[in-house]
Tab-separated table of C-alpha atoms in Angstrom:
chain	number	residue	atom	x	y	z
A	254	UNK	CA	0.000	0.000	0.000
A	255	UNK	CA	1.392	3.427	-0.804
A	256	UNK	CA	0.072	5.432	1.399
A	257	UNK	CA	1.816	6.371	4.646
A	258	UNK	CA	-0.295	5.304	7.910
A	259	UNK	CA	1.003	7.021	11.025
A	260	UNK	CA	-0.352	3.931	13.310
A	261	UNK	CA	1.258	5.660	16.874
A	262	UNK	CA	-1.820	5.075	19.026
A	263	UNK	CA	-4.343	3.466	17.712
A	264	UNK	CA	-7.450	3.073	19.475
A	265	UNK	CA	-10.341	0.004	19.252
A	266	UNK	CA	-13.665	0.868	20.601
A	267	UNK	CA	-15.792	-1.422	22.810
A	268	UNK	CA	-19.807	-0.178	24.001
A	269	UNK	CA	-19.123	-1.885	27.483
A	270	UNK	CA	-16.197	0.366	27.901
A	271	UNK	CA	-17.858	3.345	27.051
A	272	UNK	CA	-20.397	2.657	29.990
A	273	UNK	CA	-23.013	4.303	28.073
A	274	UNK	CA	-21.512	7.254	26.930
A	275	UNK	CA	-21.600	8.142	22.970
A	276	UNK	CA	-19.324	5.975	20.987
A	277	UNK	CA	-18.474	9.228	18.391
A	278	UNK	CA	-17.718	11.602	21.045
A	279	UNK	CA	-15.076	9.099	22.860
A	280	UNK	CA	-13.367	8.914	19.843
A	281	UNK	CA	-13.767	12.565	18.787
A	282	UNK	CA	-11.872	13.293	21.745
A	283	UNK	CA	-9.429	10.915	21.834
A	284	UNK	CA	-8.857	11.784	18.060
A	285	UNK	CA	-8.217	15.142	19.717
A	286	UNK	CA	-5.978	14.188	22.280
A	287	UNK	CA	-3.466	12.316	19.571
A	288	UNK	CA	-4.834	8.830	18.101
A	289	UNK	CA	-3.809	8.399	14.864
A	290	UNK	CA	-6.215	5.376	13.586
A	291	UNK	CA	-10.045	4.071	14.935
A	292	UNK	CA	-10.531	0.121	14.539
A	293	UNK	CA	-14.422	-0.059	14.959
A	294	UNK	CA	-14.766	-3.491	17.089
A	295	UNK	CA	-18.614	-3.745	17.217
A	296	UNK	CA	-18.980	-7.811	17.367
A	297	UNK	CA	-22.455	-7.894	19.573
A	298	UNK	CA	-24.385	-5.382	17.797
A	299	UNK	CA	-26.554	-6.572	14.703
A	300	UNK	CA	-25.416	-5.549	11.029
A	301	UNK	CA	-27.972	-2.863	10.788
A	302	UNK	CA	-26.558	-1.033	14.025
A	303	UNK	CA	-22.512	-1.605	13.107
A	304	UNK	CA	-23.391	-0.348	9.758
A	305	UNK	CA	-25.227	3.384	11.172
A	306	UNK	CA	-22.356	3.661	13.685
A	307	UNK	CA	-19.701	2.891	10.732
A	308	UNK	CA	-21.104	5.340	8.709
A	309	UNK	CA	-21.338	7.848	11.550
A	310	UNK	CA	-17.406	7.349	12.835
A	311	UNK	CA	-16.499	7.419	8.399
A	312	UNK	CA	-18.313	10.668	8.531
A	313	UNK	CA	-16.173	12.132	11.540
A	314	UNK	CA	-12.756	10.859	10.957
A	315	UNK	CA	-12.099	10.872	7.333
A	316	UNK	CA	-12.255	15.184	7.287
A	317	UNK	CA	-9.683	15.117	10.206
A	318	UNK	CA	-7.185	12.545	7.804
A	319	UNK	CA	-7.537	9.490	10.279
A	320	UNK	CA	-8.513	6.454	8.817
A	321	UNK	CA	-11.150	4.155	9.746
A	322	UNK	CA	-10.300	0.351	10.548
A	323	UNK	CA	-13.269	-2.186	10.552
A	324	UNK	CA	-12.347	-5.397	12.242
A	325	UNK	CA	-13.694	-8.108	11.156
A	326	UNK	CA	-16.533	-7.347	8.696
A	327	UNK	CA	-14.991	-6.675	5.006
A	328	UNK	CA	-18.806	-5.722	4.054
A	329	UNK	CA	-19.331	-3.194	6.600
A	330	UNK	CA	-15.784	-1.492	5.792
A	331	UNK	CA	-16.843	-1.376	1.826
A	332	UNK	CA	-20.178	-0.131	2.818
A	333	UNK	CA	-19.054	2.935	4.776
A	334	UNK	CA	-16.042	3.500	2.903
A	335	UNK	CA	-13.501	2.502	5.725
A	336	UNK	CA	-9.598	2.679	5.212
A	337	UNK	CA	-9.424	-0.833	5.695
A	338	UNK	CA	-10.457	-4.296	7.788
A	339	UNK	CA	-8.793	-6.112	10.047
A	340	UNK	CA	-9.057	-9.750	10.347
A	341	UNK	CA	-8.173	-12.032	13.359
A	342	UNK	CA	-6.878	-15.529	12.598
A	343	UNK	CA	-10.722	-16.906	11.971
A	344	UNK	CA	-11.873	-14.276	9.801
A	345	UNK	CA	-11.882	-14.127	5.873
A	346	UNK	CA	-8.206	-15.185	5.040
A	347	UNK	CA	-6.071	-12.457	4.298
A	348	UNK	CA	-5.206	-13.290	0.726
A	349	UNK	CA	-8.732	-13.856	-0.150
A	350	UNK	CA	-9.696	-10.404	1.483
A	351	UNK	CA	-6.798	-8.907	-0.840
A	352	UNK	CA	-8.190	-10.721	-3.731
A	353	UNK	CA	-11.738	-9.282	-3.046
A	354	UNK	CA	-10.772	-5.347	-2.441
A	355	UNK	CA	-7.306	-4.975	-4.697
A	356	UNK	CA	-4.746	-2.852	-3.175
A	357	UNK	CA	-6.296	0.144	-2.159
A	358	UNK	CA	-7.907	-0.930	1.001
A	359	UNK	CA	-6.198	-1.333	4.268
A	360	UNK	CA	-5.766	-5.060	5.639
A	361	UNK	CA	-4.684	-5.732	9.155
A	362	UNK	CA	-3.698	-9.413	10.804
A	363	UNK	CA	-3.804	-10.135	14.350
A	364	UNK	CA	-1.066	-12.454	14.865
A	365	UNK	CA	0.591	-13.965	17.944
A	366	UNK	CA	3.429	-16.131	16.459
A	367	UNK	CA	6.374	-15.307	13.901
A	368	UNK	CA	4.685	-17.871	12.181
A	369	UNK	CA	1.511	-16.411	12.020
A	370	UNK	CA	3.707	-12.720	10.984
A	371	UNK	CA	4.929	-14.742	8.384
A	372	UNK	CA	2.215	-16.259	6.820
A	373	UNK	CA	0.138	-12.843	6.893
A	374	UNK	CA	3.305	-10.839	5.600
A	375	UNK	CA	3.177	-12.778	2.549
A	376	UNK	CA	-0.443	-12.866	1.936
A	377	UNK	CA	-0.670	-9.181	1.699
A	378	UNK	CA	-1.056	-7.468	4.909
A	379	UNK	CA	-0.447	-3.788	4.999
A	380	UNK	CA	-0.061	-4.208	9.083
A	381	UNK	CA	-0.165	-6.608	12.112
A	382	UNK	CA	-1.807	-6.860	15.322
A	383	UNK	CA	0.482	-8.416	17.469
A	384	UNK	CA	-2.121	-9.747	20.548
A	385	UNK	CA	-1.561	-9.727	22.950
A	386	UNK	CA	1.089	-8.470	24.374
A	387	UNK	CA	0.115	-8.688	27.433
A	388	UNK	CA	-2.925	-10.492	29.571
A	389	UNK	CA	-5.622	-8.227	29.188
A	390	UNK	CA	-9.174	-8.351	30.427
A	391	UNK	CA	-10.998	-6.853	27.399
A	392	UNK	CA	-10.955	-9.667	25.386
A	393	UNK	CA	-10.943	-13.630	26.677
A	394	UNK	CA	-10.835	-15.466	23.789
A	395	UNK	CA	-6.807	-14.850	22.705
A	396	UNK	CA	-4.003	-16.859	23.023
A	397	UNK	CA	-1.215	-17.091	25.347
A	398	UNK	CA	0.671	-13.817	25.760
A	399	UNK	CA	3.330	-12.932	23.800
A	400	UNK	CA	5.144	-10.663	26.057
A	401	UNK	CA	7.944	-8.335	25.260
A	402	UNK	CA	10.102	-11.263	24.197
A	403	UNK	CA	7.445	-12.758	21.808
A	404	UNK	CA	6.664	-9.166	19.790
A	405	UNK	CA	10.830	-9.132	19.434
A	406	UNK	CA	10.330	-12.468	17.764
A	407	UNK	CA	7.464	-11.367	15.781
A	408	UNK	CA	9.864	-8.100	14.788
A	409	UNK	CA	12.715	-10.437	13.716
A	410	UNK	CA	10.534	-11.965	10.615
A	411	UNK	CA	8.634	-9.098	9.335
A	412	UNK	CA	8.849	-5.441	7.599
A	413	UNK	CA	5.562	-4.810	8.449
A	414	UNK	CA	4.200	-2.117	11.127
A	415	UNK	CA	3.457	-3.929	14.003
A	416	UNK	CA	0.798	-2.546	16.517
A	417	UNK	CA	0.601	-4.210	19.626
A	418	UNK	CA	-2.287	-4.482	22.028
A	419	UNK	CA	-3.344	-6.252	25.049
A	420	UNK	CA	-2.854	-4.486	28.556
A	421	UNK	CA	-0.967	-1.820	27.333
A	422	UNK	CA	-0.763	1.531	29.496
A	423	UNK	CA	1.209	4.585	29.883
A	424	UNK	CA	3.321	2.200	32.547
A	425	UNK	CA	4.349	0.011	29.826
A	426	UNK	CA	4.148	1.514	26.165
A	427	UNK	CA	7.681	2.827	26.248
A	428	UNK	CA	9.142	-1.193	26.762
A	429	UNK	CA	6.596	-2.412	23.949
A	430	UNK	CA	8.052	0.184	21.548
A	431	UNK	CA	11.305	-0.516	22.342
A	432	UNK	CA	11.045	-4.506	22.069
A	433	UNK	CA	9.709	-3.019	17.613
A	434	UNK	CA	6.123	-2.444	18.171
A	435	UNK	CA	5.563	0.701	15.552
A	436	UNK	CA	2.249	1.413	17.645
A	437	UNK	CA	0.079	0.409	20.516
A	438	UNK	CA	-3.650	-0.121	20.254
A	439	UNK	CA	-5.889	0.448	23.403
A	440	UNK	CA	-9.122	0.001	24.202
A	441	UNK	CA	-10.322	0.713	28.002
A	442	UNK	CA	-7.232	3.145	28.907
A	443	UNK	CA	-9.217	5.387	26.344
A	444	UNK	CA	-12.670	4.067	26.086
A	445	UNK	CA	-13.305	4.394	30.230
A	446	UNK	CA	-11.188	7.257	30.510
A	447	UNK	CA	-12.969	9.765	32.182
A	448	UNK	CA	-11.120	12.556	29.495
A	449	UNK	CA	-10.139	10.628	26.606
A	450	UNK	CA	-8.133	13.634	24.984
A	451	UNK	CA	-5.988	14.088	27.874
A	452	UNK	CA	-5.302	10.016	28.358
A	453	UNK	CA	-4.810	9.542	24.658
């Protein structure tokens, strides 16, 4: 992909995080407060509703330059004219997806193994989710931890921007980016936050 992606913070959204509050303004201030890309993560709300608040974040973030990420759902990023998808290691395989939407659209990998970074590298991947990093309780269904020593590994076998998440903080985002992550991806430390432009 040509284009240059500044992927510094990059920020997943989750409803339960938000505890009620407006999905748009969290990330309108966060956006403020520094995050580079959005990854709309949306998996318990019906097509229907993850479609309205696609179209809705589209609407916000591409005037302000940051792209849109849909994870999971190729359709819903092609409907609302996302930057990209991302795809975990069940989703639509990543050389099918680049098959399907050519070169122009964004495709992210969440990978925990150098395998894994391999495999995606050469299927087309523009970036990869390296998850997680560390234990995290946003998400249960993810493998083993890779730790510090794991995203090195994952570093050693790929060009690639990685973007780690899992338990990442202000504590520990220096020693991720150190150990090759290229950005870190958050979802309470910014979705709960009471300010989200001042945390991001």
């Amino acid at each position: 992909m040509a284009r240059a992606i500044d992927y510094a913070l990059y920020l997943v959204t989750d409803r339960a995080a938000a505890r009620g509050r407006g999905l748009a303004g969290i990330v309108r201030a966060a956006v403020q407060g520094g995050v580079s890309v959005v990854q709309l993560r949306d998996k318990d709300a019906g097509t229907r509703d993850s479609l309205r608040l696609a179209l809705e974040l589209q609407a916000l973030l591409e005037p302000l330059g940051v792209p849109l990420i849909v994870n999971d759902r190729l359709d819903l990023a092609l409907a609302c004219g996302a930057a990209g998808v991302h795809l975990g290691q069940d989703d639509l395989p990543c050389e099918l997806a680049r098959r399907l939407v050519g070169a122009d659209c964004l495709i992210g990998v969440s990978v925990s193994t150098p395998e894994e970074a391999r495999r995606a590298t050469g299927e087309g991947a523009d970036y990869l989710g390296v998850s997680p990093v560390f234990d995290t309780p946003t998400k249960r269904d993810t493998p083993t931890a890779t730790g510090l020593a794991g995203l090195a590994a994952i570093r050693a076998v790929t060009h690639l921007p990685l973007i780690a998440i899992g338990g990442l903080n202000v504590g520990n985002a220096g020693s991720v980016m150190a150990a090759g992550a290229d950005g870190i991806a958050v979802v309470s430390a910014l979705m709960a936050a009471a300010d989200p432009a001042a945390a991001a």
